[in-house]
Short mmCIF file of C-alpha atoms and ligand atoms in Angstrom, two decimals:
data_model
loop_
_atom_site.label_atom_id
_atom_site.label_comp_id
_atom_site.label_asym_id
_atom_site.label_seq_id
_atom_site.Cartn_x
_atom_site.Cartn_y
_atom_site.Cartn_z
CA MET A 476 -0.15 0.03 -0.04
CA ILE A 477 1.08 3.54 -0.93
CA ASP A 478 1.86 5.45 2.44
CA LYS A 479 -0.34 8.06 3.22
CA ASP A 480 2.72 10.61 3.83
CA ALA A 481 3.71 10.04 0.27
CA LEU A 482 4.12 12.39 -2.61
CA VAL A 483 1.56 11.33 -5.00
CA LEU A 484 1.41 12.73 -8.49
CA VAL A 485 -1.95 12.57 -10.69
CA THR A 486 -1.33 13.58 -14.23
CA GLY A 487 -4.04 14.25 -16.45
CA ALA A 488 -5.83 15.76 -13.10
CA GLY A 489 -8.16 18.13 -14.80
CA GLY A 490 -9.62 15.75 -16.96
CA PHE A 491 -12.58 13.40 -16.11
CA ILE A 492 -10.85 10.47 -14.48
CA GLY A 493 -7.95 12.20 -12.99
CA GLY A 494 -10.34 14.93 -11.09
CA HIS A 495 -11.94 11.82 -9.69
CA LEU A 496 -8.96 10.06 -8.66
CA VAL A 497 -7.66 13.36 -6.93
CA ALA A 498 -10.82 13.47 -4.54
CA ASP A 499 -10.63 9.74 -3.99
CA LEU A 500 -6.93 10.14 -2.87
CA ILE A 501 -7.93 13.20 -0.69
CA GLU A 502 -10.60 10.65 1.02
CA ARG A 503 -8.24 8.57 1.34
CA GLY A 504 -6.34 10.40 3.55
CA PHE A 505 -3.41 11.27 1.40
CA ARG A 506 -1.92 14.46 2.61
CA ARG A 507 0.51 15.46 -0.16
CA ILE A 508 -0.76 15.21 -3.62
CA ARG A 509 0.66 16.91 -6.61
CA ALA A 510 -2.15 17.49 -9.55
CA VAL A 511 -0.97 17.99 -13.06
CA ASP A 512 -2.85 19.10 -16.48
CA ARG A 513 -1.84 20.97 -19.63
CA LYS A 514 -5.05 22.92 -19.09
CA PRO A 515 -5.58 26.18 -17.32
CA PHE A 516 -7.28 25.79 -14.22
CA GLU A 517 -10.58 27.31 -15.34
CA ASP A 518 -11.18 24.28 -17.84
CA TRP A 519 -10.37 21.85 -15.24
CA HIS A 520 -13.22 19.34 -14.46
CA GLN A 521 -12.59 19.54 -10.66
CA LEU A 522 -10.08 21.52 -8.77
CA PHE A 523 -9.20 20.84 -5.16
CA GLN A 524 -7.62 23.23 -2.65
CA GLY A 525 -4.97 22.10 -0.68
CA VAL A 526 -3.09 20.04 -3.44
CA ASP A 527 -0.26 21.40 -5.20
CA ASN A 528 -1.98 22.26 -8.36
CA ARG A 529 0.28 22.80 -11.56
CA VAL A 530 -0.27 23.60 -15.32
CA ARG A 531 2.19 21.74 -17.21
CA ASP A 532 2.83 20.31 -20.43
CA LEU A 533 3.74 16.77 -20.28
CA ALA A 534 4.60 16.19 -23.57
CA LEU A 535 7.82 18.16 -22.75
CA LYS A 536 10.73 16.38 -20.88
CA GLU A 537 11.73 19.38 -18.22
CA CYS A 538 8.36 19.47 -17.29
CA CYS A 539 8.02 15.80 -16.71
CA ASP A 540 11.33 15.80 -14.80
CA ASP A 541 9.76 19.10 -12.45
CA VAL A 542 6.62 17.26 -11.55
CA CYS A 543 7.98 13.90 -10.74
CA ALA A 544 10.68 15.29 -8.39
CA GLY A 545 10.22 13.95 -4.93
CA THR A 546 7.09 11.65 -6.01
CA ASN A 547 7.13 8.15 -4.38
CA ALA A 548 3.83 7.25 -6.64
CA ILE A 549 2.51 8.28 -9.97
CA PHE A 550 -0.66 7.66 -11.70
CA ASN A 551 0.00 9.17 -15.17
CA LEU A 552 -3.37 9.52 -16.70
CA ALA A 553 -2.65 12.44 -19.18
CA ALA A 554 -3.29 11.68 -22.73
CA ASP A 555 -5.03 13.36 -25.81
CA MET A 556 -8.19 11.15 -25.98
CA GLY A 557 -11.86 11.56 -26.47
CA GLY A 558 -14.83 9.18 -27.76
CA MET A 559 -14.95 7.40 -31.20
CA GLY A 560 -15.69 10.87 -33.01
CA PHE A 561 -12.17 12.44 -31.78
CA ILE A 562 -10.28 9.29 -32.07
CA GLU A 563 -11.07 8.43 -35.38
CA THR A 564 -10.11 11.78 -36.95
CA HIS A 565 -7.32 12.74 -34.74
CA LYS A 566 -4.99 9.74 -35.10
CA ALA A 567 -1.64 11.76 -35.27
CA GLU A 568 -2.70 13.53 -32.13
CA CYS A 569 -3.66 10.66 -30.24
CA MET A 570 -0.27 8.84 -30.90
CA LEU A 571 1.94 11.90 -29.87
CA SER A 572 0.62 10.88 -26.46
CA VAL A 573 3.76 8.69 -26.52
CA LEU A 574 5.81 11.76 -25.78
CA ILE A 575 3.88 12.17 -22.26
CA SER A 576 4.49 8.43 -21.38
CA THR A 577 8.00 8.37 -22.61
CA HIS A 578 8.99 11.19 -20.81
CA MET A 579 6.97 10.48 -17.53
CA LEU A 580 8.48 7.04 -17.42
CA THR A 581 12.02 8.21 -17.77
CA ALA A 582 11.36 11.25 -15.49
CA ALA A 583 9.78 8.55 -12.42
CA ARG A 584 12.82 6.28 -13.12
CA ASP A 585 15.33 9.22 -12.86
CA ALA A 586 13.80 10.33 -9.68
CA GLY A 587 13.36 7.03 -8.10
CA THR A 588 10.11 6.76 -7.72
CA GLU A 589 8.60 3.53 -6.53
CA ARG A 590 5.56 2.78 -8.27
CA PHE A 591 4.21 4.13 -11.46
CA PHE A 592 0.63 3.58 -12.99
CA TYR A 593 -0.74 3.83 -16.48
CA SER A 594 -4.17 4.09 -17.76
CA SER A 595 -4.22 1.97 -20.79
CA SER A 596 -7.35 1.08 -22.95
CA ALA A 597 -9.89 -1.39 -24.50
CA CYS A 598 -8.79 0.04 -27.64
CA VAL A 599 -5.79 -2.01 -27.29
CA TYR A 600 -7.64 -5.03 -28.62
CA ALA A 601 -7.16 -6.64 -31.92
CA ALA A 602 -10.14 -5.17 -34.23
CA ASP A 603 -10.56 -8.82 -35.73
CA ARG A 604 -11.88 -10.16 -32.23
CA GLN A 605 -14.59 -7.30 -32.37
CA THR A 606 -16.24 -7.69 -35.55
CA GLU A 607 -19.56 -9.06 -34.60
CA ALA A 608 -22.19 -7.30 -32.03
CA ASP A 609 -22.58 -10.72 -30.20
CA VAL A 610 -18.70 -10.41 -29.24
CA VAL A 611 -16.51 -12.71 -26.96
CA PRO A 612 -15.71 -10.79 -23.92
CA LEU A 613 -12.01 -9.53 -24.36
CA ALA A 614 -9.52 -11.37 -22.23
CA GLU A 615 -6.08 -9.54 -21.55
CA HIS A 616 -3.98 -12.21 -24.15
CA MET A 617 -6.22 -11.20 -26.84
CA ALA A 618 -4.49 -7.95 -27.09
CA TYR A 619 -1.76 -9.83 -29.14
CA PRO A 620 -1.27 -10.70 -32.24
CA ALA A 621 -1.46 -7.05 -32.19
CA MET A 622 -4.15 -4.98 -34.21
CA PRO A 623 -5.16 -2.41 -31.84
CA GLU A 624 -7.73 0.46 -32.77
CA ASP A 625 -5.51 2.98 -35.31
CA GLY A 626 -4.00 5.76 -34.01
CA TYR A 627 -4.96 5.90 -30.10
CA GLY A 628 -4.77 2.27 -29.49
CA TRP A 629 -1.37 1.67 -31.02
CA GLU A 630 -0.20 4.29 -28.62
CA LYS A 631 -1.67 2.62 -25.68
CA LEU A 632 -0.26 -0.61 -26.57
CA PHE A 633 3.36 0.85 -27.07
CA SER A 634 3.13 2.38 -23.96
CA GLU A 635 1.99 -0.76 -22.04
CA ARG A 636 4.92 -2.36 -23.60
CA MET A 637 6.91 0.40 -21.95
CA CYS A 638 5.65 0.02 -18.72
CA ARG A 639 6.72 -3.64 -19.06
CA HIS A 640 10.36 -3.02 -20.16
CA PHE A 641 10.91 -0.46 -17.66
CA HIS A 642 10.17 -3.00 -15.24
CA GLU A 643 12.51 -5.70 -16.60
CA ASP A 644 15.25 -3.13 -17.30
CA TYR A 645 15.03 -0.58 -14.83
CA GLY A 646 13.34 -1.99 -11.82
CA LEU A 647 10.53 0.65 -11.66
CA VAL A 648 7.24 -1.15 -10.62
CA THR A 649 4.49 -0.41 -13.09
CA ARG A 650 0.68 -1.27 -13.15
CA VAL A 651 -1.62 -1.19 -15.99
CA ALA A 652 -5.12 -1.18 -16.25
CA ARG A 653 -7.15 -1.39 -19.41
CA TYR A 654 -10.33 0.85 -19.07
CA HIS A 655 -13.30 -0.02 -20.72
CA ASN A 656 -15.65 3.14 -21.54
CA VAL A 657 -15.67 5.04 -18.16
CA TYR A 658 -18.44 7.57 -17.84
CA GLY A 659 -20.13 9.29 -14.87
CA PRO A 660 -20.43 13.09 -13.47
CA HIS A 661 -17.81 15.34 -14.40
CA GLY A 662 -17.08 13.80 -17.55
CA THR A 663 -17.21 15.70 -21.06
CA TYR A 664 -20.84 16.05 -22.77
CA GLU A 665 -19.92 18.30 -25.44
CA GLY A 666 -17.48 19.74 -27.65
CA GLY A 667 -16.45 16.52 -29.70
CA ARG A 668 -14.46 14.64 -26.93
CA GLU A 669 -17.60 13.21 -25.60
CA LYS A 670 -18.22 9.32 -25.38
CA ALA A 671 -21.52 8.10 -25.91
CA PRO A 672 -23.17 7.87 -22.47
CA ALA A 673 -22.64 11.33 -22.19
CA ALA A 674 -23.37 12.23 -25.57
CA ILE A 675 -26.55 10.34 -25.55
CA CYS A 676 -27.77 12.20 -22.14
CA ARG A 677 -27.13 15.65 -23.95
CA LYS A 678 -28.48 14.53 -27.15
CA VAL A 679 -32.09 13.32 -25.18
CA ILE A 680 -31.94 16.47 -22.93
CA GLU A 681 -31.53 18.64 -25.87
CA ALA A 682 -34.32 17.07 -27.59
CA VAL A 683 -36.89 17.61 -24.93
CA GLN A 684 -35.66 21.23 -24.29
CA SER A 685 -36.07 21.85 -27.79
CA GLY A 686 -39.62 20.09 -28.50
CA ARG A 687 -37.92 18.50 -31.23
CA ASN A 688 -38.52 14.83 -29.95
CA SER A 689 -35.88 13.11 -32.09
CA ILE A 690 -32.24 11.61 -31.48
CA GLU A 691 -29.37 11.08 -33.84
CA ILE A 692 -27.58 7.61 -33.51
CA TRP A 693 -24.25 6.99 -34.73
CA GLY A 694 -24.45 3.77 -37.04
CA ASP A 695 -27.43 1.33 -36.62
CA GLY A 696 -27.08 1.36 -33.15
CA GLU A 697 -26.99 -2.32 -32.89
CA GLN A 698 -23.13 -1.98 -31.94
CA THR A 699 -22.43 -3.46 -28.43
CA ARG A 700 -20.02 -2.17 -25.69
CA SER A 701 -19.89 -2.34 -22.06
CA PHE A 702 -19.85 1.00 -19.65
CA THR A 703 -17.91 1.07 -16.41
CA TYR A 704 -19.17 3.58 -13.85
CA ILE A 705 -16.37 6.23 -12.60
CA SER A 706 -16.39 5.18 -9.01
CA GLU A 707 -15.66 1.62 -9.97
CA CYS A 708 -12.87 2.68 -12.25
CA VAL A 709 -11.38 5.03 -9.38
CA LEU A 710 -11.34 2.06 -7.10
CA GLY A 711 -9.99 -0.61 -9.53
CA THR A 712 -7.22 1.98 -10.07
CA GLN A 713 -6.40 2.02 -6.62
CA MET A 714 -7.18 -1.66 -6.09
CA ILE A 715 -4.18 -2.42 -9.15
CA MET A 716 -2.00 0.53 -8.06
CA ASN A 717 -1.25 -1.08 -4.96
CA SER A 718 -1.32 -4.80 -6.12
CA ASP A 719 1.74 -7.01 -7.26
CA ILE A 720 0.20 -7.60 -10.62
CA GLY A 721 2.44 -6.37 -13.04
CA GLU A 722 0.70 -7.44 -15.94
CA PRO A 723 -1.92 -5.53 -17.75
CA LEU A 724 -5.86 -5.96 -16.08
CA ASN A 725 -8.80 -5.12 -17.70
CA LEU A 726 -10.89 -2.50 -16.00
CA GLY A 727 -14.20 -2.95 -17.32
CA SER A 728 -18.15 -3.72 -16.98
CA GLU A 729 -19.30 -6.87 -18.32
CA GLU A 730 -22.79 -5.55 -18.60
CA LEU A 731 -23.07 -5.68 -22.68
CA VAL A 732 -25.89 -3.50 -23.97
CA THR A 733 -26.47 -2.14 -27.50
CA ILE A 734 -26.37 1.21 -28.21
CA ASN A 735 -29.96 1.10 -28.81
CA GLN A 736 -30.68 -0.21 -25.09
CA LEU A 737 -28.34 2.72 -23.98
CA VAL A 738 -30.41 5.24 -25.10
CA ASP A 739 -33.61 3.07 -24.05
CA ILE A 740 -32.36 3.35 -20.69
CA VAL A 741 -31.29 7.04 -21.00
CA GLU A 742 -35.16 7.49 -22.45
CA ASP A 743 -36.72 5.77 -19.55
CA ILE A 744 -34.75 7.94 -17.05
CA ALA A 745 -36.01 10.81 -18.79
CA GLY A 746 -39.56 9.47 -19.15
CA VAL A 747 -39.49 10.31 -22.94
CA ARG A 748 -39.58 8.56 -26.30
CA LEU A 749 -37.81 9.80 -29.23
CA LYS A 750 -37.78 9.31 -32.89
CA ARG A 751 -34.36 7.71 -33.60
CA VAL A 752 -32.65 9.01 -36.52
CA TYR A 753 -29.57 6.73 -37.79
CA ASN A 754 -26.56 8.27 -39.30
CA LEU A 755 -24.99 5.48 -40.81
CA ASP A 756 -21.99 7.77 -41.98
CA ALA A 757 -20.66 8.78 -38.37
CA PRO A 758 -17.73 7.13 -36.95
CA LYS A 759 -19.01 3.67 -35.21
CA GLY A 760 -16.12 2.00 -34.05
CA VAL A 761 -15.68 -1.87 -33.68
CA ARG A 762 -19.25 -3.80 -34.03
CA GLY A 763 -18.90 -5.11 -30.56
CA ARG A 764 -16.93 -5.15 -27.62
CA ASN A 765 -16.94 -6.25 -23.89
CA SER A 766 -14.64 -6.83 -21.17
CA ASP A 767 -13.57 -10.42 -19.97
CA ASN A 768 -12.88 -9.87 -15.76
CA SER A 769 -11.80 -13.52 -15.51
CA LEU A 770 -7.86 -12.37 -14.40
CA ILE A 771 -9.02 -9.15 -12.50
CA LEU A 772 -11.34 -11.55 -10.09
CA GLU A 773 -9.04 -14.11 -9.84
CA LYS A 774 -6.07 -11.69 -9.35
CA LEU A 775 -7.96 -9.44 -6.84
CA GLY A 776 -11.12 -11.15 -6.24
CA TRP A 777 -13.06 -8.33 -7.26
CA ALA A 778 -14.76 -6.60 -10.68
CA PRO A 779 -17.01 -3.83 -11.41
CA SER A 780 -20.59 -4.43 -10.67
CA VAL A 781 -22.46 -1.06 -10.69
CA HIS A 782 -25.30 -1.75 -12.95
CA LEU A 783 -25.46 0.59 -16.26
CA ARG A 784 -29.02 2.08 -14.85
CA ASP A 785 -27.79 3.52 -11.86
CA GLY A 786 -24.60 5.02 -13.16
CA MET A 787 -26.56 6.34 -15.89
CA GLU A 788 -29.38 7.88 -13.43
CA GLN A 789 -26.41 9.75 -11.60
CA THR A 790 -24.72 10.69 -15.01
CA TYR A 791 -28.00 11.93 -16.55
CA ARG A 792 -28.69 14.09 -13.49
CA TRP A 793 -25.45 15.65 -13.29
CA ILE A 794 -25.44 16.33 -17.20
CA HIS A 795 -29.09 17.84 -16.93
CA ASP A 796 -28.56 19.93 -14.35
CA ARG A 797 -25.52 21.54 -16.13
CA ILE A 798 -27.30 22.02 -19.26
CA ALA A 799 -30.41 23.17 -17.62
CA GLY A 800 -28.60 25.79 -15.89
CA VAL A 801 -29.18 24.41 -12.41
CA GLN A 802 -25.26 24.06 -11.79
CA PRO A 803 -22.39 26.13 -13.34
CA ARG A 804 -20.77 24.44 -16.38
CA VAL A 805 -17.29 25.26 -15.63
CA ALA A 806 -15.20 23.39 -13.24
CA ASP A 807 -16.61 22.44 -9.82
CA ARG A 808 -14.29 23.63 -7.12
CA ILE A 809 -14.40 21.74 -4.25
CA ALA A 810 -12.68 23.33 -0.89
CA VAL A 811 -10.92 20.72 1.19
P1 NAD B 1008 -9.54 13.26 -20.27
O1 NAD B 1008 -9.57 13.76 -21.87
O2 NAD B 1008 -10.96 14.07 -19.46
O3 NAD B 1008 -8.20 13.89 -19.38
C1 NAD B 1008 -7.07 13.81 -20.09
C2 NAD B 1008 -6.22 14.67 -19.48
O4 NAD B 1008 -5.07 14.75 -19.88
C3 NAD B 1008 -7.03 16.32 -20.12
O5 NAD B 1008 -7.24 16.67 -18.96
C4 NAD B 1008 -5.91 17.01 -20.68
O6 NAD B 1008 -5.60 18.05 -20.89
C5 NAD B 1008 -4.50 15.91 -20.14
N1 NAD B 1008 -3.62 16.33 -21.09
C6 NAD B 1008 -3.49 15.86 -22.16
N2 NAD B 1008 -2.05 16.11 -23.07
C7 NAD B 1008 -1.43 16.52 -21.83
C8 NAD B 1008 -0.28 17.06 -21.95
N3 NAD B 1008 0.35 17.09 -22.73
N4 NAD B 1008 0.12 17.59 -20.70
C9 NAD B 1008 -0.69 17.25 -19.81
N5 NAD B 1008 -1.84 16.85 -19.61
C10 NAD B 1008 -2.24 16.76 -20.55
O7 NAD B 1008 -9.64 11.52 -20.56
P2 NAD B 1008 -10.21 10.67 -19.07
O8 NAD B 1008 -11.36 10.02 -19.62
O9 NAD B 1008 -10.34 11.30 -17.69
O10 NAD B 1008 -9.09 9.34 -19.11
C11 NAD B 1008 -7.89 9.85 -18.58
C12 NAD B 1008 -6.73 8.34 -19.07
O11 NAD B 1008 -7.52 7.33 -18.85
C13 NAD B 1008 -6.46 8.52 -20.26
O12 NAD B 1008 -5.15 8.17 -20.55
C14 NAD B 1008 -7.44 7.72 -21.01
O13 NAD B 1008 -6.74 7.41 -22.56
C15 NAD B 1008 -7.63 6.81 -20.62
N6 NAD B 1008 -8.66 6.13 -20.77
C16 NAD B 1008 -9.88 6.66 -20.51
C17 NAD B 1008 -11.63 5.97 -21.13
C18 NAD B 1008 -12.58 6.61 -20.92
O14 NAD B 1008 -13.60 5.81 -21.07
N7 NAD B 1008 -12.76 7.93 -20.40
C19 NAD B 1008 -11.08 4.58 -21.77
C20 NAD B 1008 -9.81 3.89 -21.60
C21 NAD B 1008 -8.74 4.78 -21.45
#
């Protein structure tokens, strides 16, 4: 277990998962937290007092050296990422996150950091394993032979591999989670980087508010996915970080739904039925993707279990309150 007095660094702390992770570390009693992101503070999803918050571009080696100095543990979440609409159209930009992974690993090694967590993705899995909606759940070994998601997935797989070799060659203790579609309050829901759960919530809310009563769905809606609620992602991240498991572990739900079923859930929460307009030219990603949790269950005796309906209820309410103007749309500042 990481000591409560350890200096813990979270990169990508201005983003969705990073913000929740900082909140969780504070709640667990960590006293020395450093939070870093490239974005100006006003764009951070959550910002906490009592934390060493810094704006730095971690694609630059000198910034990585600066923020890693003195750290005992690092959660490296910084990456250029978004939903399918973003990663299918920004492949080079996604691959440039390799600068962050490379400089952060070398800086952590040089700083003598004890533990390094890397947030990988289900996008590392080979495309030919995900061609059917009725998909065989993805077990960790299925990332090879490699044919990951173009751009973003290749970078994630390469960086996973670097973590492994930094351990073998330099003794840096590395831990890797493969996140599967994380969603929840404080996530991006507009602007082009949002993922399906938040995008569908926003579209349903806008359809109701405008009286349009129709919703655009990307693809035919029969593509399948599983979605992981943010609290489970954060808990699993801490468990994996504190474990003795050096190999990548899936961190995802096994509750498989079609996108049409996800829309059903959001319509139920909103109490509406909308006309569905299918945009077959929009980015769709793979046909089917689900997490196989056998390994995390075997190694940690735990796997995510929050039902999609319950998580979506929280997510919908949070997005609704921002769009309706009940709560401010900008960063939530929480005093600690
Ligand atoms: P996010 O986009 O909300 O957060 C990532 C943060 O990294 C952003 O705030 C961004 O400004 C920051 N960043 C990007 N480039 C940077 C740089 N050069 N220097 C400093 N900061 C930089 O994304 P998220 O959903 O919180 O994801 C966190 C991590 O988890 C990412 O590595 C992502 O690839 C991974 N992941 C997320 C999901 C998901 O469903 N959200 C799924 C799989 C993997």
